[in-house]
Short mmCIF file of C-alpha atoms (C1' of nucleotides) in Angstrom, two decimals:
data_model
loop_
_atom_site.label_atom_id
_atom_site.label_comp_id
_atom_site.label_asym_id
_atom_site.label_seq_id
_atom_site.Cartn_x
_atom_site.Cartn_y
_atom_site.Cartn_z
CA MET A 1 -3.84 27.55 -8.03
CA ALA A 2 -2.35 30.68 -9.49
CA GLU A 3 1.05 29.71 -11.33
CA ARG A 4 4.02 31.46 -9.95
CA SER A 5 6.08 33.22 -12.68
CA ALA A 6 9.66 32.55 -13.02
CA PRO A 7 11.74 33.35 -9.95
CA ARG A 8 13.29 36.81 -10.23
CA THR A 9 14.91 37.63 -7.08
CA ALA A 10 17.84 35.78 -5.32
CA ARG A 11 15.48 34.89 -2.75
CA GLU A 12 12.92 33.26 -5.04
CA ARG A 13 15.70 31.32 -6.77
CA VAL A 14 17.08 30.02 -3.62
CA ARG A 15 13.54 29.17 -2.53
CA ALA A 16 12.69 27.05 -5.61
CA GLN A 17 16.05 25.32 -5.66
CA LEU A 18 15.55 24.33 -1.86
CA THR A 19 11.86 23.13 -2.61
CA ALA A 20 13.35 20.97 -5.43
CA GLU A 21 15.86 19.76 -2.97
CA ILE A 22 13.18 18.90 -0.49
CA VAL A 23 11.41 16.92 -3.12
CA GLU A 24 14.45 14.98 -4.02
CA VAL A 25 15.27 13.84 -0.73
CA ALA A 26 11.76 12.74 -0.22
CA ARG A 27 11.86 10.68 -3.44
CA ALA A 28 15.05 9.15 -2.29
CA HIS A 29 13.40 8.20 1.17
CA LEU A 30 10.52 6.79 -0.62
CA ALA A 31 12.89 4.35 -2.49
CA THR A 32 14.05 3.07 1.04
CA THR A 33 11.12 3.35 3.46
CA GLY A 34 7.94 3.15 1.35
CA ALA A 35 5.19 5.68 1.01
CA ALA A 36 3.16 5.15 4.49
CA ALA A 37 6.60 5.61 6.34
CA LEU A 38 7.77 8.70 4.62
CA SER A 39 8.44 11.24 7.17
CA LEU A 40 8.76 14.93 7.03
CA ARG A 41 11.17 15.02 10.09
CA ALA A 42 13.61 12.53 8.42
CA VAL A 43 13.74 14.59 5.39
CA ALA A 44 14.51 17.72 7.19
CA ARG A 45 17.02 15.88 9.27
CA GLU A 46 18.71 14.69 6.03
CA LEU A 47 18.71 18.41 4.69
CA GLY A 48 20.29 19.60 7.83
CA MET A 49 17.31 21.82 8.97
CA VAL A 50 14.81 21.53 11.64
CA SER A 51 11.58 19.86 10.91
CA SER A 52 9.38 22.88 11.27
CA ALA A 53 11.32 24.65 8.50
CA VAL A 54 9.96 22.49 5.97
CA TYR A 55 6.74 24.03 6.37
CA ARG A 56 7.84 27.22 5.01
CA TYR A 57 8.00 25.16 1.81
CA PHE A 58 4.97 22.55 2.23
CA PRO A 59 2.08 23.13 4.18
CA SER A 60 1.72 19.58 5.26
CA ARG A 61 3.12 16.19 4.64
CA ASP A 62 0.37 15.47 2.39
CA ASP A 63 1.23 18.50 0.08
CA LEU A 64 4.76 16.70 -0.28
CA LEU A 65 2.93 13.53 -1.04
CA THR A 66 0.98 15.22 -3.72
CA THR A 67 4.12 16.62 -5.43
CA LEU A 68 5.69 13.28 -5.39
CA ILE A 69 2.60 11.59 -7.02
CA ILE A 70 2.46 14.25 -9.69
CA GLU A 71 6.05 14.20 -10.45
CA GLY A 72 5.90 10.33 -10.62
CA TYR A 73 2.96 10.23 -12.98
CA ASP A 74 4.86 12.85 -15.13
CA ALA A 75 8.10 10.89 -14.98
CA LEU A 76 6.29 7.61 -15.94
CA GLY A 77 4.16 9.32 -18.74
CA GLU A 78 7.06 11.14 -20.30
CA ALA A 79 9.14 7.83 -20.33
CA ALA A 80 6.40 6.15 -21.92
CA GLU A 81 5.89 8.92 -24.41
CA GLN A 82 9.45 9.22 -25.44
CA ALA A 83 9.74 5.66 -26.28
CA SER A 84 6.69 5.87 -28.25
CA ALA A 85 7.91 8.79 -30.19
CA ALA A 86 11.13 7.05 -30.92
CA VAL A 87 9.11 4.51 -33.15
CA ASP A 88 8.01 5.06 -36.49
CA ARG A 89 4.57 6.84 -36.34
CA ALA A 90 3.03 4.39 -38.90
CA ASP A 91 4.25 1.31 -36.90
CA LEU A 92 1.28 1.16 -34.47
CA LEU A 93 2.14 -2.28 -32.97
CA GLY A 94 5.72 -0.82 -32.36
CA ARG A 95 4.52 2.11 -30.63
CA TRP A 96 2.19 0.07 -28.50
CA LEU A 97 4.86 -2.22 -27.37
CA ALA A 98 7.25 0.46 -26.64
CA VAL A 99 4.75 1.81 -24.24
CA PHE A 100 4.35 -1.17 -22.59
CA THR A 101 8.02 -1.87 -22.10
CA ALA A 102 8.88 1.63 -21.18
CA ALA A 103 6.20 1.64 -18.48
CA ARG A 104 7.81 -1.67 -17.11
CA GLU A 105 11.32 -0.44 -17.25
CA TRP A 106 10.37 2.69 -15.35
CA ALA A 107 8.52 0.69 -12.71
CA LEU A 108 11.22 -1.83 -12.29
CA ALA A 109 13.91 1.39 -11.71
CA HIS A 110 11.42 3.13 -9.49
CA PRO A 111 9.56 0.40 -7.53
CA HIS A 112 8.62 2.39 -4.54
CA GLU A 113 7.42 5.29 -6.63
CA TYR A 114 5.44 2.68 -8.62
CA ALA A 115 3.98 1.48 -5.28
CA LEU A 116 2.88 5.21 -4.43
CA LEU A 117 1.09 5.50 -7.75
CA TYR A 118 -0.50 2.36 -8.35
CA GLY A 119 -0.43 0.37 -5.06
CA SER A 120 -2.61 0.71 -2.12
CA PRO A 121 -3.96 4.22 -1.57
CA VAL A 122 -1.72 5.85 1.30
CA PRO A 123 -3.88 5.54 4.65
CA GLY A 124 -5.18 9.14 5.58
CA TYR A 125 -4.30 10.66 2.14
CA ALA A 126 -6.78 11.60 -0.33
CA ALA A 127 -5.57 12.28 -3.73
CA PRO A 128 -6.47 15.84 -4.99
CA GLN A 129 -7.75 16.84 -8.36
CA ALA A 130 -4.47 17.84 -9.56
CA THR A 131 -3.22 14.40 -9.76
CA THR A 132 -5.94 12.99 -12.24
CA GLY A 133 -4.29 14.79 -15.35
CA PRO A 134 -0.74 13.32 -15.03
CA ALA A 135 -2.30 10.06 -14.05
CA GLY A 136 -3.97 9.46 -17.38
CA ARG A 137 -0.98 10.05 -19.60
CA VAL A 138 -0.02 6.52 -20.40
CA ALA A 139 -3.90 5.77 -21.09
CA LEU A 140 -3.89 8.78 -23.34
CA LEU A 141 -1.00 7.23 -25.19
CA LEU A 142 -2.62 3.89 -25.98
CA ALA A 143 -5.98 5.61 -27.00
CA GLY A 144 -3.91 7.77 -29.31
CA ILE A 145 -2.37 4.76 -30.99
CA VAL A 146 -5.78 3.21 -31.44
CA ARG A 147 -7.28 6.37 -32.60
CA ASP A 148 -4.48 6.62 -35.30
CA GLY A 149 -5.26 2.99 -36.37
CA LEU A 150 -8.81 3.86 -36.74
CA ALA A 151 -8.17 6.99 -38.85
CA SER A 152 -5.89 4.92 -41.22
CA GLY A 153 -8.25 2.11 -41.43
CA ALA A 154 -5.71 -0.44 -39.87
CA ILE A 155 -7.81 -1.16 -37.07
CA THR A 156 -11.24 -2.87 -37.44
CA PRO A 157 -13.06 -2.04 -34.17
CA PRO A 158 -14.40 -4.75 -32.18
CA PRO A 159 -18.24 -4.81 -31.96
CA GLY A 160 -19.67 -3.63 -28.72
CA ASP A 161 -21.30 -0.83 -26.85
CA ASP A 162 -19.05 1.42 -25.17
CA ALA A 163 -21.60 3.97 -24.43
CA ALA A 164 -23.03 1.56 -21.61
CA ILE A 165 -19.80 1.03 -20.02
CA ILE A 166 -17.30 4.06 -20.50
CA HIS A 167 -18.18 7.60 -19.47
CA PRO A 168 -19.42 9.30 -22.59
CA GLY A 169 -17.54 12.61 -22.05
CA LEU A 170 -14.28 10.45 -21.98
CA LEU A 171 -15.02 8.74 -25.45
CA GLU A 172 -15.62 12.24 -26.85
CA THR A 173 -12.33 13.56 -25.36
CA LEU A 174 -10.50 10.72 -26.71
CA ASP A 175 -12.42 10.93 -30.07
CA LEU A 176 -13.35 7.39 -30.07
CA PRO A 177 -16.57 6.06 -31.35
CA THR A 178 -19.38 5.17 -28.97
CA ASP A 179 -20.82 2.11 -30.66
CA THR A 180 -17.79 -0.40 -30.53
CA ASN A 181 -15.82 -1.87 -27.87
CA LEU A 182 -12.56 0.08 -28.47
CA GLY A 183 -12.78 2.22 -25.27
CA THR A 184 -13.42 -0.73 -23.05
CA ARG A 185 -10.53 -2.64 -24.56
CA VAL A 186 -8.08 0.36 -24.18
CA VAL A 187 -8.96 0.61 -20.58
CA GLN A 188 -8.47 -3.06 -20.40
CA ALA A 189 -5.09 -2.92 -21.74
CA TRP A 190 -4.17 0.05 -19.51
CA SER A 191 -5.22 -2.14 -16.31
CA GLY A 192 -3.88 -5.04 -17.96
CA LEU A 193 -0.53 -3.29 -18.28
CA PHE A 194 -0.32 -2.28 -14.71
CA GLY A 195 -1.67 -5.20 -13.26
CA THR A 196 1.19 -7.35 -14.89
CA ILE A 197 3.65 -4.93 -13.69
CA GLY A 198 2.24 -4.75 -10.29
CA PHE A 199 2.02 -8.57 -10.03
CA GLU A 200 5.76 -8.71 -10.76
CA LEU A 201 6.91 -5.98 -8.66
CA PHE A 202 4.81 -7.13 -5.80
CA GLY A 203 6.11 -10.81 -5.96
CA HIS A 204 2.77 -12.47 -6.99
CA THR A 205 4.15 -14.09 -10.04
CA HIS A 206 7.52 -15.20 -7.99
CA ASN A 207 8.02 -18.77 -8.93
CA VAL A 208 5.29 -18.40 -11.57
CA VAL A 209 6.86 -16.44 -14.43
CA ALA A 210 10.36 -17.28 -15.32
CA ASN A 211 10.81 -14.66 -17.79
CA HIS A 212 8.96 -11.34 -17.04
CA GLU A 213 10.16 -9.38 -20.11
CA LYS A 214 9.04 -12.12 -22.58
CA HIS A 215 5.55 -12.41 -20.45
CA LEU A 216 4.81 -8.58 -20.74
CA HIS A 217 5.64 -8.79 -24.54
CA GLU A 218 3.17 -11.66 -24.74
CA VAL A 219 0.54 -9.67 -22.55
CA ALA A 220 0.94 -6.59 -24.68
CA THR A 221 0.58 -8.63 -27.94
CA THR A 222 -2.56 -10.24 -26.69
CA LEU A 223 -4.02 -6.72 -25.60
CA ALA A 224 -3.12 -5.47 -28.97
CA VAL A 225 -5.12 -7.96 -30.70
CA ALA A 226 -7.98 -7.25 -28.40
CA VAL A 227 -8.10 -3.49 -29.47
CA GLY A 228 -7.94 -4.74 -33.26
CA LEU A 229 -4.41 -3.76 -33.97
CA PRO A 230 -2.78 -5.72 -36.78
CA THR A 231 -0.16 -8.11 -35.67
CA PRO A 232 2.29 -10.27 -37.81
CA GLU A 233 0.75 -13.61 -38.31
CA MET B 1 5.35 -26.11 12.33
CA ALA B 2 3.69 -29.08 13.95
CA GLU B 3 -0.02 -28.92 13.64
CA ARG B 4 -1.99 -28.70 17.06
CA SER B 5 -4.62 -31.40 17.38
CA ALA B 6 -8.15 -30.35 18.11
CA PRO B 7 -8.43 -28.60 21.47
CA ARG B 8 -9.24 -30.93 24.28
CA THR B 9 -9.11 -29.04 27.60
CA ALA B 10 -11.05 -26.10 28.60
CA ARG B 11 -7.97 -24.02 28.52
CA GLU B 12 -7.15 -24.91 25.05
CA ARG B 13 -10.64 -24.23 23.81
CA VAL B 14 -10.73 -20.97 25.47
CA ARG B 15 -7.30 -20.00 23.90
CA ALA B 16 -8.48 -21.12 20.67
CA GLN B 17 -11.58 -18.89 20.78
CA LEU B 18 -9.75 -15.65 22.05
CA THR B 19 -7.04 -16.29 19.26
CA ALA B 20 -9.99 -16.20 16.84
CA GLU B 21 -11.51 -13.11 18.65
CA ILE B 22 -8.16 -11.17 18.15
CA VAL B 23 -7.89 -12.06 14.55
CA GLU B 24 -11.54 -10.82 14.19
CA VAL B 25 -11.10 -7.65 15.89
CA ALA B 26 -7.74 -7.03 13.71
CA ARG B 27 -9.83 -7.65 10.60
CA ALA B 28 -12.46 -5.03 11.73
CA HIS B 29 -9.72 -2.88 12.11
CA LEU B 30 -8.09 -3.33 8.94
CA ALA B 31 -11.48 -2.35 7.29
CA THR B 32 -11.14 1.12 8.90
CA THR B 33 -7.53 1.89 9.44
CA GLY B 34 -5.81 -0.06 6.57
CA ALA B 35 -2.89 -2.38 6.80
CA ALA B 36 0.00 -0.29 7.52
CA ALA B 37 -1.63 1.39 10.74
CA LEU B 38 -2.88 -1.81 11.93
CA SER B 39 -2.06 -1.68 15.59
CA LEU B 40 -1.54 -4.42 18.38
CA ARG B 41 -2.44 -2.12 20.91
CA ALA B 42 -5.58 -0.84 19.37
CA VAL B 43 -6.81 -4.47 18.96
CA ALA B 44 -5.97 -5.25 22.49
CA ARG B 45 -7.74 -2.25 23.75
CA GLU B 46 -10.70 -3.18 21.87
CA LEU B 47 -10.56 -6.42 23.56
CA GLY B 48 -10.41 -5.04 26.93
CA MET B 49 -7.05 -6.37 27.57
CA VAL B 50 -3.50 -5.00 28.08
CA SER B 51 -1.30 -4.86 24.94
CA SER B 52 1.40 -7.18 26.36
CA ALA B 53 -1.27 -9.95 26.76
CA VAL B 54 -1.81 -10.35 23.11
CA TYR B 55 1.86 -11.81 22.96
CA ARG B 56 0.47 -14.85 24.39
CA TYR B 57 -1.25 -15.50 21.15
CA PHE B 58 0.77 -13.93 18.48
CA PRO B 59 4.56 -13.58 18.97
CA SER B 60 4.66 -10.29 17.10
CA ARG B 61 2.44 -7.96 15.05
CA ASP B 62 3.80 -9.59 11.80
CA ASP B 63 2.38 -12.88 12.89
CA LEU B 64 -0.95 -11.32 13.13
CA LEU B 65 -0.69 -9.86 9.77
CA THR B 66 0.34 -13.14 8.33
CA THR B 67 -2.80 -14.81 9.84
CA LEU B 68 -4.88 -12.20 8.40
CA ILE B 69 -3.31 -12.37 4.73
CA ILE B 70 -3.88 -16.32 4.87
CA GLU B 71 -7.27 -16.06 5.99
CA GLY B 72 -7.94 -13.41 3.38
CA TYR B 73 -6.61 -15.37 0.64
CA ASP B 74 -8.62 -18.27 1.74
CA ALA B 75 -11.78 -16.51 1.88
CA LEU B 76 -11.50 -14.84 -1.46
CA GLY B 77 -10.43 -18.42 -2.96
CA GLU B 78 -13.31 -20.15 -1.31
CA ALA B 79 -15.79 -17.40 -2.67
CA ALA B 80 -14.59 -17.84 -6.16
CA GLU B 81 -14.48 -21.61 -5.85
CA GLN B 82 -18.13 -21.84 -4.63
CA ALA B 83 -19.26 -19.50 -7.35
CA SER B 84 -17.42 -21.54 -9.95
CA ALA B 85 -18.95 -24.75 -8.69
CA ALA B 86 -22.44 -23.52 -8.66
CA VAL B 87 -22.15 -23.53 -12.48
CA ASP B 88 -22.62 -26.51 -14.92
CA ARG B 89 -19.02 -28.21 -15.05
CA ALA B 90 -19.55 -28.36 -18.66
CA ASP B 91 -20.19 -24.76 -19.08
CA LEU B 92 -16.55 -23.39 -19.14
CA LEU B 93 -17.32 -19.83 -20.02
CA GLY B 94 -19.81 -19.76 -17.26
CA ARG B 95 -17.35 -21.04 -14.74
CA TRP B 96 -14.82 -18.55 -15.89
CA LEU B 97 -17.03 -15.50 -15.56
CA ALA B 98 -18.22 -16.76 -12.30
CA VAL B 99 -14.67 -16.71 -10.95
CA PHE B 100 -14.29 -13.08 -12.34
CA THR B 101 -17.42 -11.92 -10.79
CA ALA B 102 -17.18 -13.57 -7.46
CA ALA B 103 -13.38 -11.99 -6.97
CA ARG B 104 -14.81 -8.80 -7.85
CA GLU B 105 -17.65 -9.00 -5.44
CA TRP B 106 -15.44 -10.25 -2.52
CA ALA B 107 -12.99 -7.21 -3.26
CA LEU B 108 -15.82 -4.80 -3.11
CA ALA B 109 -17.16 -6.05 0.25
CA HIS B 110 -13.60 -6.34 1.72
CA PRO B 111 -11.60 -3.54 0.18
CA HIS B 112 -8.97 -3.14 2.87
CA GLU B 113 -8.50 -6.94 3.00
CA TYR B 114 -8.05 -6.73 -0.73
CA ALA B 115 -5.46 -3.90 -0.49
CA LEU B 116 -3.60 -6.14 2.03
CA LEU B 117 -3.47 -9.08 -0.33
CA TYR B 118 -2.84 -7.18 -3.75
CA GLY B 119 -1.93 -3.71 -2.75
CA SER B 120 1.44 -2.29 -2.02
CA PRO B 121 3.49 -4.75 0.20
CA VAL B 122 3.22 -3.69 4.00
CA PRO B 123 6.53 -1.77 4.91
CA GLY B 124 8.93 -3.90 6.93
CA TYR B 125 6.96 -6.76 6.47
CA ALA B 126 8.07 -9.87 4.20
CA ALA B 127 5.45 -12.56 3.40
CA PRO B 128 6.56 -15.93 4.62
CA GLN B 129 6.05 -19.12 2.84
CA ALA B 130 2.83 -20.09 4.18
CA THR B 131 1.05 -17.47 2.31
CA THR B 132 1.99 -18.67 -1.16
CA GLY B 133 -0.21 -21.64 -1.11
CA PRO B 134 -3.67 -19.74 -0.31
CA ALA B 135 -2.49 -16.78 -2.59
CA GLY B 136 -2.72 -19.04 -5.65
CA ARG B 137 -6.26 -20.47 -5.29
CA VAL B 138 -7.88 -18.28 -7.84
CA ALA B 139 -5.14 -18.68 -10.39
CA LEU B 140 -5.56 -22.53 -9.89
CA LEU B 141 -9.30 -22.14 -10.56
CA LEU B 142 -8.67 -20.38 -13.97
CA ALA B 143 -6.06 -22.94 -14.97
CA GLY B 144 -8.50 -25.92 -13.94
CA ILE B 145 -11.11 -24.45 -16.30
CA VAL B 146 -8.64 -24.20 -19.05
CA ARG B 147 -7.52 -27.75 -18.27
CA ASP B 148 -10.96 -29.11 -18.61
CA GLY B 149 -11.39 -27.29 -21.84
CA LEU B 150 -8.12 -28.83 -23.27
CA ALA B 151 -9.19 -32.25 -22.09
CA SER B 152 -12.68 -32.00 -23.66
CA GLY B 153 -11.24 -30.47 -26.95
CA ALA B 154 -13.40 -27.26 -26.22
CA ILE B 155 -10.02 -25.16 -26.20
CA THR B 156 -7.63 -24.91 -29.19
CA PRO B 157 -4.49 -23.80 -27.34
CA PRO B 158 -2.91 -20.66 -28.87
CA PRO B 159 0.45 -21.22 -30.35
CA GLY B 160 3.50 -20.24 -28.25
CA ASP B 161 6.42 -21.36 -26.19
CA ASP B 162 5.35 -21.39 -22.28
CA ALA B 163 8.47 -23.19 -21.64
CA ALA B 164 10.41 -19.96 -22.13
CA ILE B 165 8.15 -17.88 -20.02
CA ILE B 166 6.58 -19.83 -17.24
CA HIS B 167 8.22 -21.77 -14.69
CA PRO B 168 8.40 -25.36 -16.05
CA GLY B 169 7.57 -27.07 -12.66
CA LEU B 170 4.33 -25.02 -12.57
CA LEU B 171 3.16 -26.07 -16.01
CA GLU B 172 3.80 -29.53 -14.85
CA THR B 173 1.87 -28.98 -11.46
CA LEU B 174 -1.09 -27.40 -13.57
CA ASP B 175 -0.85 -30.33 -16.14
CA LEU B 176 -0.54 -27.72 -18.83
CA PRO B 177 1.44 -28.30 -22.12
CA THR B 178 4.83 -26.40 -22.42
CA ASP B 179 4.75 -25.94 -26.12
CA THR B 180 1.58 -23.55 -26.32
CA ASN B 181 1.01 -20.05 -24.80
CA LEU B 182 -1.84 -21.39 -22.41
CA GLY B 183 0.10 -20.78 -19.39
CA THR B 184 1.10 -17.14 -20.23
CA ARG B 185 -2.60 -16.57 -21.09
CA VAL B 186 -3.74 -17.97 -17.79
CA VAL B 187 -1.28 -15.91 -15.80
CA GLN B 188 -2.38 -12.88 -17.90
CA ALA B 189 -6.04 -13.64 -17.26
CA TRP B 190 -5.23 -13.95 -13.54
CA SER B 191 -3.14 -10.48 -13.30
CA GLY B 192 -5.78 -8.96 -15.77
CA LEU B 193 -8.55 -9.76 -13.20
CA PHE B 194 -6.86 -8.32 -10.21
CA GLY B 195 -5.51 -5.31 -12.10
CA THR B 196 -9.04 -4.59 -13.18
CA ILE B 197 -10.46 -4.88 -9.64
CA GLY B 198 -7.52 -2.89 -8.16
CA PHE B 199 -8.00 0.01 -10.64
CA GLU B 200 -11.66 0.26 -9.58
CA LEU B 201 -11.08 -0.26 -5.88
CA PHE B 202 -8.13 2.31 -6.03
CA GLY B 203 -10.13 4.97 -7.95
CA HIS B 204 -8.00 4.79 -11.21
CA THR B 205 -11.03 4.26 -13.34
CA HIS B 206 -13.17 7.01 -11.47
CA ASN B 207 -14.59 9.17 -14.25
CA VAL B 208 -13.34 6.52 -16.83
CA VAL B 209 -15.42 3.54 -16.41
CA ALA B 210 -19.22 4.38 -15.85
CA ASN B 211 -20.25 0.62 -15.28
CA HIS B 212 -17.74 -1.50 -13.68
CA GLU B 213 -19.64 -4.60 -13.48
CA LYS B 214 -20.16 -4.68 -17.37
CA HIS B 215 -16.49 -3.58 -17.76
CA LEU B 216 -15.20 -6.68 -15.96
CA HIS B 217 -17.46 -8.86 -17.69
CA GLU B 218 -16.15 -7.69 -21.00
CA VAL B 219 -12.53 -7.85 -19.67
CA ALA B 220 -13.24 -11.52 -18.67
CA THR B 221 -14.86 -12.35 -21.92
CA THR B 222 -11.72 -10.97 -23.81
CA LEU B 223 -9.41 -13.03 -21.45
CA ALA B 224 -11.66 -15.97 -22.10
CA VAL B 225 -11.20 -15.74 -25.92
CA ALA B 226 -7.29 -15.25 -25.23
CA VAL B 227 -7.20 -18.74 -23.74
CA GLY B 228 -9.21 -20.40 -26.38
CA LEU B 229 -12.47 -20.62 -24.60
CA PRO B 230 -15.33 -20.89 -26.92
CA THR B 231 -17.63 -17.69 -26.54
CA PRO B 232 -21.17 -17.31 -28.14
CA GLU B 233 -21.12 -15.59 -31.57
"C1'" DT C 1 -10.11 -37.90 46.35
"C1'" DG C 2 -6.48 -34.91 47.74
"C1'" DT C 3 -2.27 -32.78 47.64
"C1'" DA C 4 2.28 -30.55 45.51
"C1'" DC C 5 3.83 -28.82 41.59
"C1'" DA C 6 4.08 -27.23 36.72
"C1'" DT C 7 1.87 -24.58 33.28
"C1'" DC C 8 -0.10 -20.82 31.61
"C1'" DA C 9 -3.08 -16.17 30.92
"C1'" DG C 10 -3.10 -11.72 31.92
"C1'" DT C 11 -1.37 -7.28 34.50
"C1'" DG C 12 1.19 -3.13 34.68
"C1'" DA C 13 4.94 -0.50 34.40
"C1'" DA C 14 8.67 0.66 31.81
"C1'" DC C 15 11.93 1.38 27.67
"C1'" DG C 16 12.82 3.83 23.68
"C1'" DC C 17 11.30 5.55 19.83
"C1'" DG C 18 9.27 8.57 16.20
"C1'" DC C 19 5.71 11.29 14.36
"C1'" DG C 20 3.00 15.74 12.43
"C1'" DT C 21 2.29 20.32 13.66
"C1'" DT C 22 2.23 25.12 16.21
"C1'" DC C 23 4.42 29.04 18.06
"C1'" DA C 24 7.02 32.98 19.30
"C1'" DC C 25 11.50 34.30 18.38
"C1'" DT C 26 15.97 35.94 15.74
"C1'" DG C 27 18.29 37.52 11.87
"C1'" DA C 28 18.81 38.01 6.93
"C1'" DT C 29 16.99 39.55 2.57
"C1'" DG C 30 14.21 42.72 -0.12
"C1'" DT C 31 11.44 47.08 -1.08
"C1'" DA C 32 9.87 52.05 -1.15
"C1'" DC C 33 10.91 56.53 -0.63
"C1'" DT D 1 22.83 56.22 -2.29
"C1'" DG D 2 20.83 55.79 2.30
"C1'" DT D 3 17.25 54.94 5.62
"C1'" DA D 4 12.95 52.70 7.53
"C1'" DC D 5 10.10 49.00 7.14
"C1'" DA D 6 7.94 44.82 5.69
"C1'" DT D 7 8.85 40.11 4.31
"C1'" DC D 8 10.29 35.89 4.71
"C1'" DA D 9 13.66 31.42 6.07
"C1'" DG D 10 15.06 29.17 9.76
"C1'" DT D 11 15.43 27.86 15.00
"C1'" DG D 12 14.26 25.51 18.96
"C1'" DA D 13 11.14 24.16 22.35
"C1'" DA D 14 7.04 22.23 23.13
"C1'" DC D 15 2.41 19.69 22.82
"C1'" DG D 16 0.18 15.47 22.53
"C1'" DC D 17 0.26 11.38 20.46
"C1'" DG D 18 0.69 6.22 19.41
"C1'" DC D 19 3.63 2.55 18.54
"C1'" DG D 20 5.99 -2.56 19.33
"C1'" DT D 21 8.19 -5.01 22.68
"C1'" DT D 22 10.07 -6.77 27.16
"C1'" DC D 23 9.82 -8.23 31.98
"C1'" DA D 24 9.02 -9.43 36.83
"C1'" DC D 25 4.73 -10.40 38.96
"C1'" DT D 26 -0.01 -12.66 40.46
"C1'" DG D 27 -3.27 -15.79 40.46
"C1'" DA D 28 -5.86 -19.10 38.01
"C1'" DT D 29 -6.19 -23.82 35.77
"C1'" DG D 30 -4.49 -28.30 34.82
"C1'" DT D 31 -1.59 -32.56 35.88
"C1'" DA D 32 0.69 -36.29 38.24
"C1'" DC D 33 0.97 -39.03 42.04
#
DNA sequence: TGTACATCAGTGAACGCGCGTTCACTGATGTAC
DNA sequence: TGTACATCAGTGAACGCGCGTTCACTGATGTAC
């Protein structure tokens, strides 16, 4: 709850570093064993410490998982944010496509982390409140692009009644109107993005899609049209 | 490999029934424990038999999983097919929406089975060839609606180059043209459907979407427009 | 119809494995006076 | 600067658990003559 201040003493510095090392090893194990099989004992073993010692750093296996999940969402979110920020701010479609592409690339580079974030819930694990913030970063990015388009007049919002579909508090937070379909379409784009990535990663489009990169580009473009973004021709 | 003929002797009938019972209990366990934690021993226990006896019916845990997966895809596929067949054949949008709605309802009624089919791959399990057929039933349904629309002239195919994105053999099997974007859009609709369902089921749209039924309806409509289906107004 | 043999279902014990978590403890590092 | 005490990291043993799979076996069911 209360944030620790920056480590002062030597002991605190060592502690912070070892905590980070545990997370790092756990993340590496994730990449080979998968989330459900992630084992505290195996992580401890690799670090040359006895399994009970890990409990000085994480009160339980679930807390270690929570850390991995939060860091995963943050890494993915940051990759998408950077890719989007590298594009001319006025080029809405360019930013939109950059988010889609960056998310896919991050997922391909970290397939097991992706599965931890967007695959089946880990049995016996309930995600705490702390994960919801980082989980929304990519969606926020997409909503931000749409908001910019609205402000500049580039986007003509599709007719609809978001108030009946989307949580009103969220529309307010995102600064989106309640009497259009924009919020619904943004959510659709968000789940469409990760649905497409998931299908590729989990093998559902094996022998179906021949060029996944081009396919995601098409999906992103179609979803851009759906939110009213102007596309060339 | 070679298909068994219908059971003749009493022993064969008993065997077929007990095999079905094992699968049934395993499916029930799935609904409470999740796929990764599904245990042969627990299933045997519930059936009042010793764990090694199950090996008379399934050579390994993975084979039991495979059976569950195939039956899951088939149950979902059948639900979607029946819902679609109940609609006037000429009402393309109606059939389309029926498939979306039926898939969501099946998923809500069988969340753990859904997770087994569309969630993260079970660690250490590789899906055999036999699952790919049943896995495609819903996609085939969507493609069939689009094909009907093409044949009747109701659909104006979106321009594009499916040949560069979709496996050409598949386009041939589905009897779809190679010089449009229809195949890509059908795949997008397919992954968009399960992406949306997955987001709902796995809690990603908690505090985001207030009315999931309406939301899926909107998503389905947007995707219908994307494949060129005529929609009212 | 009756007998001899083959097939199959189910048992019970065992192998070898790994897991999360607790607890009393030793010894090192930090802090207060 | 030196000493007495408190804090903390890491140890090692243990608890209690469940898992998939193998194997030699008993006894019942089916088959061929």
